[in-house]
Tab-separated table of C-alpha atoms and ligand atoms in Angstrom:
chain	number	residue	atom	x	y	z
G	1	UNK	CA	-8.098	-1.954	10.318
G	2	UNK	CA	-6.255	0.972	11.977
G	3	UNK	CA	-5.925	-0.634	15.327
G	4	UNK	CA	-4.529	-3.556	13.703
G	5	UNK	CA	-2.071	-1.144	11.470
G	6	UNK	CA	-0.870	0.539	14.472
G	7	UNK	CA	-0.671	-2.058	16.591
G	8	UNK	CA	1.988	-3.931	14.186
G	9	UNK	CA	3.505	-0.194	14.414
G	10	UNK	CA	4.145	0.103	18.193
G	11	UNK	CA	5.049	-4.089	18.118
G	12	UNK	CA	8.304	-3.050	15.542
G	13	UNK	CA	8.960	-0.339	17.501
G	14	UNK	CA	9.254	-1.924	20.910
G	15	UNK	CA	11.354	-5.052	18.878
G	16	UNK	CA	13.778	-2.256	18.088
G	17	UNK	CA	14.057	-1.108	21.349
G	18	UNK	CA	14.658	-4.480	22.626
G	19	UNK	CA	17.704	-4.484	19.567
G	20	UNK	CA	15.709	-7.451	18.315
G	21	UNK	CA	16.168	-8.420	14.579
G	22	UNK	CA	15.296	-11.117	12.672
G	23	UNK	CA	17.418	-10.744	9.331
G	24	UNK	CA	19.114	-14.800	10.235
G	25	UNK	CA	15.201	-16.020	10.296
G	26	UNK	CA	16.540	-19.297	8.281
G	27	UNK	CA	19.706	-20.446	8.501
G	28	UNK	CA	22.787	-18.708	6.440
G	29	UNK	CA	23.690	-21.541	3.816
G	30	UNK	CA	27.581	-22.121	3.439
G	31	UNK	CA	29.355	-20.637	0.640
G	32	UNK	CA	28.945	-23.563	-1.847
G	33	UNK	CA	25.487	-24.401	-0.995
G	34	UNK	CA	22.819	-23.257	-2.954
G	35	UNK	CA	21.115	-20.090	-2.435
G	36	UNK	CA	18.270	-19.557	0.225
G	37	UNK	CA	16.234	-17.604	-2.593
G	38	UNK	CA	15.530	-20.342	-4.734
G	39	UNK	CA	17.252	-19.541	-7.691
G	40	UNK	CA	19.090	-22.725	-7.216
G	41	UNK	CA	22.653	-21.071	-7.588
G	42	UNK	CA	25.222	-21.494	-4.711
G	43	UNK	CA	25.668	-19.071	-2.434
G	44	UNK	CA	28.437	-17.585	-3.243
G	45	UNK	CA	27.065	-16.765	-6.684
G	46	UNK	CA	24.036	-15.176	-5.111
G	47	UNK	CA	22.993	-13.979	-2.329
G	48	UNK	CA	26.224	-13.705	0.141
G	49	UNK	CA	27.297	-10.687	-0.566
G	50	UNK	CA	23.900	-9.282	-0.598
G	51	UNK	CA	23.708	-10.796	2.737
G	52	UNK	CA	26.924	-9.569	3.988
G	53	UNK	CA	25.886	-5.886	3.042
G	54	UNK	CA	22.709	-6.281	5.003
G	55	UNK	CA	24.610	-7.679	7.739
G	56	UNK	CA	26.417	-4.273	7.764
G	57	UNK	CA	23.221	-2.758	7.602
G	58	UNK	CA	22.089	-4.083	10.879
G	59	UNK	CA	25.144	-3.712	12.600
G	60	UNK	CA	24.982	-0.021	12.135
G	61	UNK	CA	21.192	-0.074	13.053
G	62	UNK	CA	19.301	-0.096	11.031
G	63	UNK	CA	15.896	-2.199	10.485
G	64	UNK	CA	16.921	-4.622	7.694
G	65	UNK	CA	13.614	-7.316	6.089
G	66	UNK	CA	13.896	-10.918	7.708
G	67	UNK	CA	14.203	-12.672	4.230
G	68	UNK	CA	10.986	-14.077	4.719
G	69	UNK	CA	10.114	-10.811	3.242
G	70	UNK	CA	11.794	-10.515	0.236
G	71	UNK	CA	9.646	-12.140	-3.045
G	72	UNK	CA	11.347	-15.027	-5.124
G	73	UNK	CA	10.771	-14.684	-8.212
G	74	UNK	CA	8.053	-17.102	-8.802
G	75	UNK	CA	5.945	-15.050	-6.089
G	76	UNK	CA	6.540	-11.504	-7.916
G	77	UNK	CA	5.354	-14.006	-10.920
G	78	UNK	CA	2.259	-14.944	-8.798
G	79	UNK	CA	1.590	-11.067	-7.712
G	80	UNK	CA	2.040	-9.708	-10.652
G	81	UNK	CA	-1.000	-12.149	-12.110
G	82	UNK	CA	-3.190	-10.866	-9.107
G	83	UNK	CA	-2.209	-7.909	-9.993
G	84	UNK	CA	-3.081	-8.041	-13.117
G	85	UNK	CA	-6.802	-8.962	-12.264
G	86	UNK	CA	-6.940	-6.056	-9.982
G	87	UNK	CA	-5.536	-3.397	-12.426
G	88	UNK	CA	-8.134	-4.900	-14.803
G	89	UNK	CA	-11.261	-4.258	-12.112
G	90	UNK	CA	-10.222	-0.859	-11.865
G	91	UNK	CA	-9.969	0.114	-15.519
G	92	UNK	CA	-13.717	-1.277	-15.807
G	93	UNK	CA	-14.610	0.581	-12.595
G	94	UNK	CA	-12.340	4.068	-14.859
G	95	UNK	CA	-15.027	3.245	-17.474
G	96	UNK	CA	-18.759	3.143	-15.948
G	97	UNK	CA	-18.121	5.130	-12.682
G	98	UNK	CA	-20.749	8.002	-13.602
G	99	UNK	CA	-23.100	10.413	-11.072
G	100	UNK	CA	-26.361	8.648	-10.491
G	101	UNK	CA	-24.997	5.201	-9.781
G	102	UNK	CA	-24.832	3.939	-5.875
G	103	UNK	CA	-21.792	3.109	-4.347
G	104	UNK	CA	-23.603	-0.509	-3.626
G	105	UNK	CA	-23.185	-0.709	-7.471
G	106	UNK	CA	-19.314	-0.062	-7.994
G	107	UNK	CA	-19.262	-2.871	-4.984
G	108	UNK	CA	-21.292	-5.241	-7.065
G	109	UNK	CA	-18.662	-4.437	-10.498
G	110	UNK	CA	-15.653	-4.899	-8.187
G	111	UNK	CA	-16.971	-8.377	-6.742
G	112	UNK	CA	-18.214	-9.292	-10.431
G	113	UNK	CA	-15.572	-8.453	-12.293
G	114	UNK	CA	-12.728	-10.029	-9.912
G	115	UNK	CA	-14.381	-13.052	-9.727
G	116	UNK	CA	-15.186	-13.170	-13.440
G	117	UNK	CA	-11.348	-13.411	-13.651
G	118	UNK	CA	-10.774	-16.074	-10.934
G	119	UNK	CA	-10.083	-13.755	-8.167
G	120	UNK	CA	-11.691	-12.842	-4.905
G	121	UNK	CA	-12.021	-9.624	-3.848
G	122	UNK	CA	-9.540	-9.217	-0.303
G	123	UNK	CA	-12.082	-7.208	1.762
G	124	UNK	CA	-14.869	-9.487	1.934
G	125	UNK	CA	-14.993	-10.213	5.347
G	126	UNK	CA	-11.528	-8.995	5.947
G	127	UNK	CA	-11.681	-8.369	9.648
G	128	UNK	CA	-15.340	-8.546	9.544
G	129	UNK	CA	-15.611	-6.740	6.767
G	130	UNK	CA	-18.989	-6.580	4.722
G	131	UNK	CA	-18.121	-5.467	1.352
G	132	UNK	CA	-15.960	-6.327	-1.711
G	133	UNK	CA	-14.442	-2.370	-1.925
G	134	UNK	CA	-13.765	0.316	-0.309
G	135	UNK	CA	-15.384	3.645	-1.642
G	136	UNK	CA	-14.651	6.494	0.361
G	137	UNK	CA	-16.011	10.028	-0.925
G	138	UNK	CA	-14.994	13.911	-0.150
G	139	UNK	CA	-14.140	14.131	4.019
G	140	UNK	CA	-14.064	10.287	3.941
G	141	UNK	CA	-10.497	9.496	4.467
G	142	UNK	CA	-10.594	5.556	3.289
G	143	UNK	CA	-12.254	2.564	3.907
G	144	UNK	CA	-16.254	3.895	3.210
G	145	UNK	CA	-18.233	1.605	2.858
G	146	UNK	CA	-20.406	1.088	0.018
G	147	UNK	CA	-24.060	1.520	0.452
G	148	UNK	CA	-27.409	1.542	-1.847
G	149	UNK	CA	-27.631	4.836	-0.489
G	150	UNK	CA	-25.105	6.563	-1.447
G	151	UNK	CA	-26.130	7.907	-5.004
G	152	UNK	CA	-22.971	9.565	-6.796
G	153	UNK	CA	-23.493	13.540	-7.288
G	154	UNK	CA	-21.454	15.624	-9.817
G	155	UNK	CA	-18.776	17.708	-8.029
G	156	UNK	CA	-17.778	14.146	-5.606
G	157	UNK	CA	-14.312	12.868	-5.388
G	158	UNK	CA	-14.217	9.293	-4.838
G	159	UNK	CA	-11.264	6.829	-4.158
G	160	UNK	CA	-11.796	3.179	-5.186
G	161	UNK	CA	-9.439	0.837	-3.657
G	162	UNK	CA	-9.228	-2.943	-4.796
G	163	UNK	CA	-7.425	-5.577	-3.753
G	164	UNK	CA	-7.296	-9.404	-5.004
G	165	UNK	CA	-6.243	-12.363	-3.934
G	166	UNK	CA	-5.503	-15.066	-6.209
G	167	UNK	CA	-3.629	-18.556	-5.870
G	168	UNK	CA	-2.707	-17.223	-2.609
G	169	UNK	CA	-1.289	-13.855	-3.574
G	170	UNK	CA	-2.608	-10.567	-2.957
G	171	UNK	CA	-2.879	-6.898	-5.325
G	172	UNK	CA	-3.694	-4.057	-3.499
G	173	UNK	CA	-3.743	-0.308	-5.488
G	174	UNK	CA	-6.311	2.307	-5.599
G	175	UNK	CA	-7.589	5.141	-7.891
G	176	UNK	CA	-9.384	8.279	-7.726
G	177	UNK	CA	-12.313	9.816	-9.638
G	178	UNK	CA	-14.194	12.709	-10.530
G	179	UNK	CA	-17.266	12.790	-11.122
G	180	UNK	CA	-18.802	15.579	-13.467
G	181	UNK	CA	-17.461	19.243	-12.738
G	182	UNK	CA	-16.004	19.378	-9.307
G	183	UNK	CA	-14.486	22.599	-7.926
G	184	UNK	CA	-11.046	23.463	-9.072
G	185	UNK	CA	-10.054	23.207	-5.000
G	186	UNK	CA	-10.643	19.194	-5.029
G	187	UNK	CA	-9.553	18.454	-8.275
G	188	UNK	CA	-6.187	20.319	-7.171
G	189	UNK	CA	-6.121	18.118	-4.347
G	190	UNK	CA	-6.907	14.843	-6.430
G	191	UNK	CA	-3.765	15.637	-8.367
G	192	UNK	CA	-1.430	16.618	-5.959
G	193	UNK	CA	-1.886	13.019	-4.096
G	194	UNK	CA	-1.569	11.472	-7.392
G	195	UNK	CA	2.081	13.705	-7.983
G	196	UNK	CA	3.168	12.558	-4.901
G	197	UNK	CA	3.193	8.689	-5.874
G	198	UNK	CA	5.718	10.402	-8.210
G	199	UNK	CA	7.711	12.307	-5.774
G	200	UNK	CA	7.729	8.979	-3.539
G	201	UNK	CA	8.317	6.419	-6.042
G	202	UNK	CA	11.866	8.074	-7.079
G	203	UNK	CA	13.163	7.135	-4.000
G	204	UNK	CA	12.713	3.538	-4.297
G	205	UNK	CA	15.808	1.688	-4.945
G	206	UNK	CA	17.985	-0.697	-3.043
G	207	UNK	CA	19.469	-0.358	-0.102
G	208	UNK	CA	17.823	3.210	0.429
G	209	UNK	CA	15.329	3.437	2.997
G	210	UNK	CA	11.488	3.397	3.503
G	211	UNK	CA	11.985	6.845	5.352
G	212	UNK	CA	13.622	8.554	2.518
G	213	UNK	CA	10.440	8.008	0.718
G	214	UNK	CA	7.348	9.107	2.991
G	215	UNK	CA	9.823	12.320	3.771
G	216	UNK	CA	9.726	13.380	0.161
G	217	UNK	CA	5.667	12.503	-0.011
G	218	UNK	CA	5.479	14.443	3.386
G	219	UNK	CA	6.888	17.086	2.164
G	220	UNK	CA	5.955	17.833	-1.627
G	221	UNK	CA	2.295	17.122	0.476
G	222	UNK	CA	3.502	20.131	3.156
G	223	UNK	CA	4.673	22.264	-0.040
G	224	UNK	CA	0.713	21.747	-1.949
G	225	UNK	CA	-0.481	23.078	1.974
G	226	UNK	CA	-2.021	20.156	2.379
G	227	UNK	CA	-1.424	17.018	5.430
G	228	UNK	CA	-0.269	13.732	5.114
G	229	UNK	CA	-2.334	11.312	7.348
G	230	UNK	CA	0.211	9.667	10.301
G	231	UNK	CA	-1.213	7.113	11.574
G	232	UNK	CA	-2.678	5.165	9.077
G	233	UNK	CA	-0.548	3.803	6.236
G	234	UNK	CA	0.919	1.660	3.899
G	235	UNK	CA	1.754	-2.140	4.532
G	236	UNK	CA	3.967	-4.564	3.145
G	237	UNK	CA	1.923	-6.934	0.828
G	238	UNK	CA	2.367	-10.442	-1.251
G	239	UNK	CA	1.784	-13.955	0.948
G	240	UNK	CA	-0.790	-11.712	2.852
G	241	UNK	CA	-2.867	-8.884	2.495
G	242	UNK	CA	-1.376	-7.193	5.092
G	243	UNK	CA	2.913	-7.894	5.903
G	244	UNK	CA	5.319	-6.189	7.869
G	245	UNK	CA	6.318	-3.397	7.071
G	246	UNK	CA	4.481	-0.910	7.861
G	247	UNK	CA	4.590	2.220	6.015
G	248	UNK	CA	4.895	6.108	7.243
G	249	UNK	CA	4.446	8.810	4.579
G	250	UNK	CA	5.797	11.675	7.547
G	251	UNK	CA	8.815	9.462	8.245
G	252	UNK	CA	12.676	10.600	8.505
G	253	UNK	CA	15.434	9.978	5.368
G	254	UNK	CA	17.705	7.459	6.356
G	255	UNK	CA	15.265	5.468	9.116
G	256	UNK	CA	12.393	2.776	8.690
G	257	UNK	CA	12.867	-0.659	6.922
G	258	UNK	CA	15.952	-0.817	4.630
G	259	UNK	CA	14.585	-1.534	1.281
G	260	UNK	CA	15.988	-3.835	-1.174
G	261	UNK	CA	15.008	-6.278	-3.934
G	262	UNK	CA	12.129	-8.512	-3.544
G	263	UNK	CA	10.576	-6.410	-0.367
G	264	UNK	CA	7.185	-5.648	-1.569
G	265	UNK	CA	4.736	-2.658	-0.537
G	266	UNK	CA	2.307	-0.132	-0.823
G	267	UNK	CA	2.510	3.509	-1.707
G	268	UNK	CA	-0.865	4.888	-0.774
G	269	UNK	CA	-0.335	8.647	1.445
G	270	UNK	CA	-3.816	9.567	2.198
G	271	UNK	CA	-3.804	13.140	1.701
G	272	UNK	CA	-5.889	15.716	3.704
G	273	UNK	CA	-7.021	19.550	2.675
G	274	UNK	CA	-6.933	20.936	6.332
G	275	UNK	CA	-5.750	18.693	9.121
G	276	UNK	CA	-4.723	15.468	9.275
G	277	UNK	CA	-6.400	14.152	12.248
G	278	UNK	CA	-9.141	11.751	11.437
G	279	UNK	CA	-11.996	9.653	13.623
G	280	UNK	CA	-13.545	6.484	12.833
G	281	UNK	CA	-16.754	5.895	12.382
G	282	UNK	CA	-18.526	4.651	16.025
G	283	UNK	CA	-21.571	2.752	14.440
G	284	UNK	CA	-20.128	0.913	11.550
G	285	UNK	CA	-16.069	0.875	13.213
G	286	UNK	CA	-14.544	1.162	9.741
G	287	UNK	CA	-15.433	4.612	7.748
G	288	UNK	CA	-13.195	7.195	8.268
G	289	UNK	CA	-13.842	10.558	8.326
G	290	UNK	CA	-11.420	13.902	8.882
G	291	UNK	CA	-11.868	16.167	11.829
G	292	UNK	CA	-12.606	18.708	10.116
G	293	UNK	CA	-15.065	17.934	7.374
G	294	UNK	CA	-12.677	18.825	4.413
G	295	UNK	CA	-11.851	16.491	1.714
G	296	UNK	CA	-9.078	13.944	1.327
G	297	UNK	CA	-7.877	12.074	-1.611
G	298	UNK	CA	-5.500	9.322	-2.316
G	299	UNK	CA	-4.209	7.040	-4.880
G	300	UNK	CA	-2.536	3.430	-4.077
G	301	UNK	CA	0.083	1.692	-5.649
G	302	UNK	CA	2.177	-1.648	-4.631
G	303	UNK	CA	5.352	-1.821	-5.768
G	304	UNK	CA	8.556	-4.261	-5.906
G	305	UNK	CA	12.007	-3.842	-4.957
G	306	UNK	CA	14.295	-4.509	-8.544
G	307	UNK	CA	18.139	-4.443	-8.747
G	308	UNK	CA	17.910	-1.370	-9.709
G	309	UNK	CA	14.605	0.642	-8.813
G	310	UNK	CA	11.225	-0.391	-8.948
G	311	UNK	CA	8.450	-2.055	-10.285
G	312	UNK	CA	5.198	-0.981	-10.308
G	313	UNK	CA	2.572	-4.325	-9.510
G	314	UNK	CA	-0.418	-2.395	-9.413
G	315	UNK	CA	-1.977	0.564	-9.834
K	401	MF3	N1	-5.926	-1.208	0.440
K	401	MF3	C1	-7.286	-0.999	2.331
K	401	MF3	C2	-5.594	-1.698	2.581
K	401	MF3	O1	-4.947	-1.897	2.919
K	401	MF3	C3	-7.858	-1.916	1.715
K	401	MF3	C4	-8.931	-2.270	2.798
K	401	MF3	S1	-10.163	-3.565	2.881
K	401	MF3	C5	-10.422	-3.680	4.468
K	401	MF3	O2	-6.207	-0.418	3.752
K	401	MF3	F1	-10.881	-4.230	4.479
K	401	MF3	F2	-10.069	-3.622	5.468
K	401	MF3	F3	-11.095	-2.122	4.741
K	402	CO	CO1	-3.679	-1.217	1.253
């Protein structure tokens, strides 16, 4: 999984070096033809100025999204329905999670509550992943596998990462939970990680760059004395679980993909109390741990860029 994400990332970098772009992944309509976006309006009354503006950014060297990544109103509606399930499942977990249960039980809740609402847990069998949800406790950065042997204890901090597919539309979000009384140090980590999403969100608007958002998060986290994981990031999502763009939370302002209405992606920075270094479990091939054994926290939301800012699809 991490490999998948970083390979996509390097492929993107390579494409950029070659000067390849795909704004024109579909043929642009004539002025009086129907717009490519599915609105039924004439191109000149719909996305013509938008495309010209995108093209200007492209000529200036910006990474602009291909039309294929921009969701139509119909697709956004489908993603919202999927996200409703994802939110409801996380709400269910929030109501029932407590010390004494196993992470395997959480996996069962997620499976049952998703299927009950007509969805399918997207992680199940994804690239060989064996469970319906990721449960990442304390020093586990992400992709923790639910297990009948891991009982939640007072003092644990745990990330529950849910993803749903409904009618071909994908949603993805995660939340942190503090089990019983948690140390002030871990509580603060969880809280700062949550606040970093708001800091990032303030940068999400049309004609801004994903790098503006990544930089804002990174600065906020550094100011608070923590570090942001670099090589595992967020992703575009909607018609597939993981789409372009790959999303960094340590990027520079004015870099990475241009944000335009219809682009849908996750904000999910992994925040380490100590160093940003990590490693993947050699046996299960999934569980990611902090190198220094210190705790890590992550919240994830799925957002769409709108005409005047953003819409939170899943949380
Ligand atoms: N939200 C996680 C991600 O996008 C979900 C991973 S599911 C897994 O990476 F199957 F890949 F573990
Ligand atoms: Co994700």
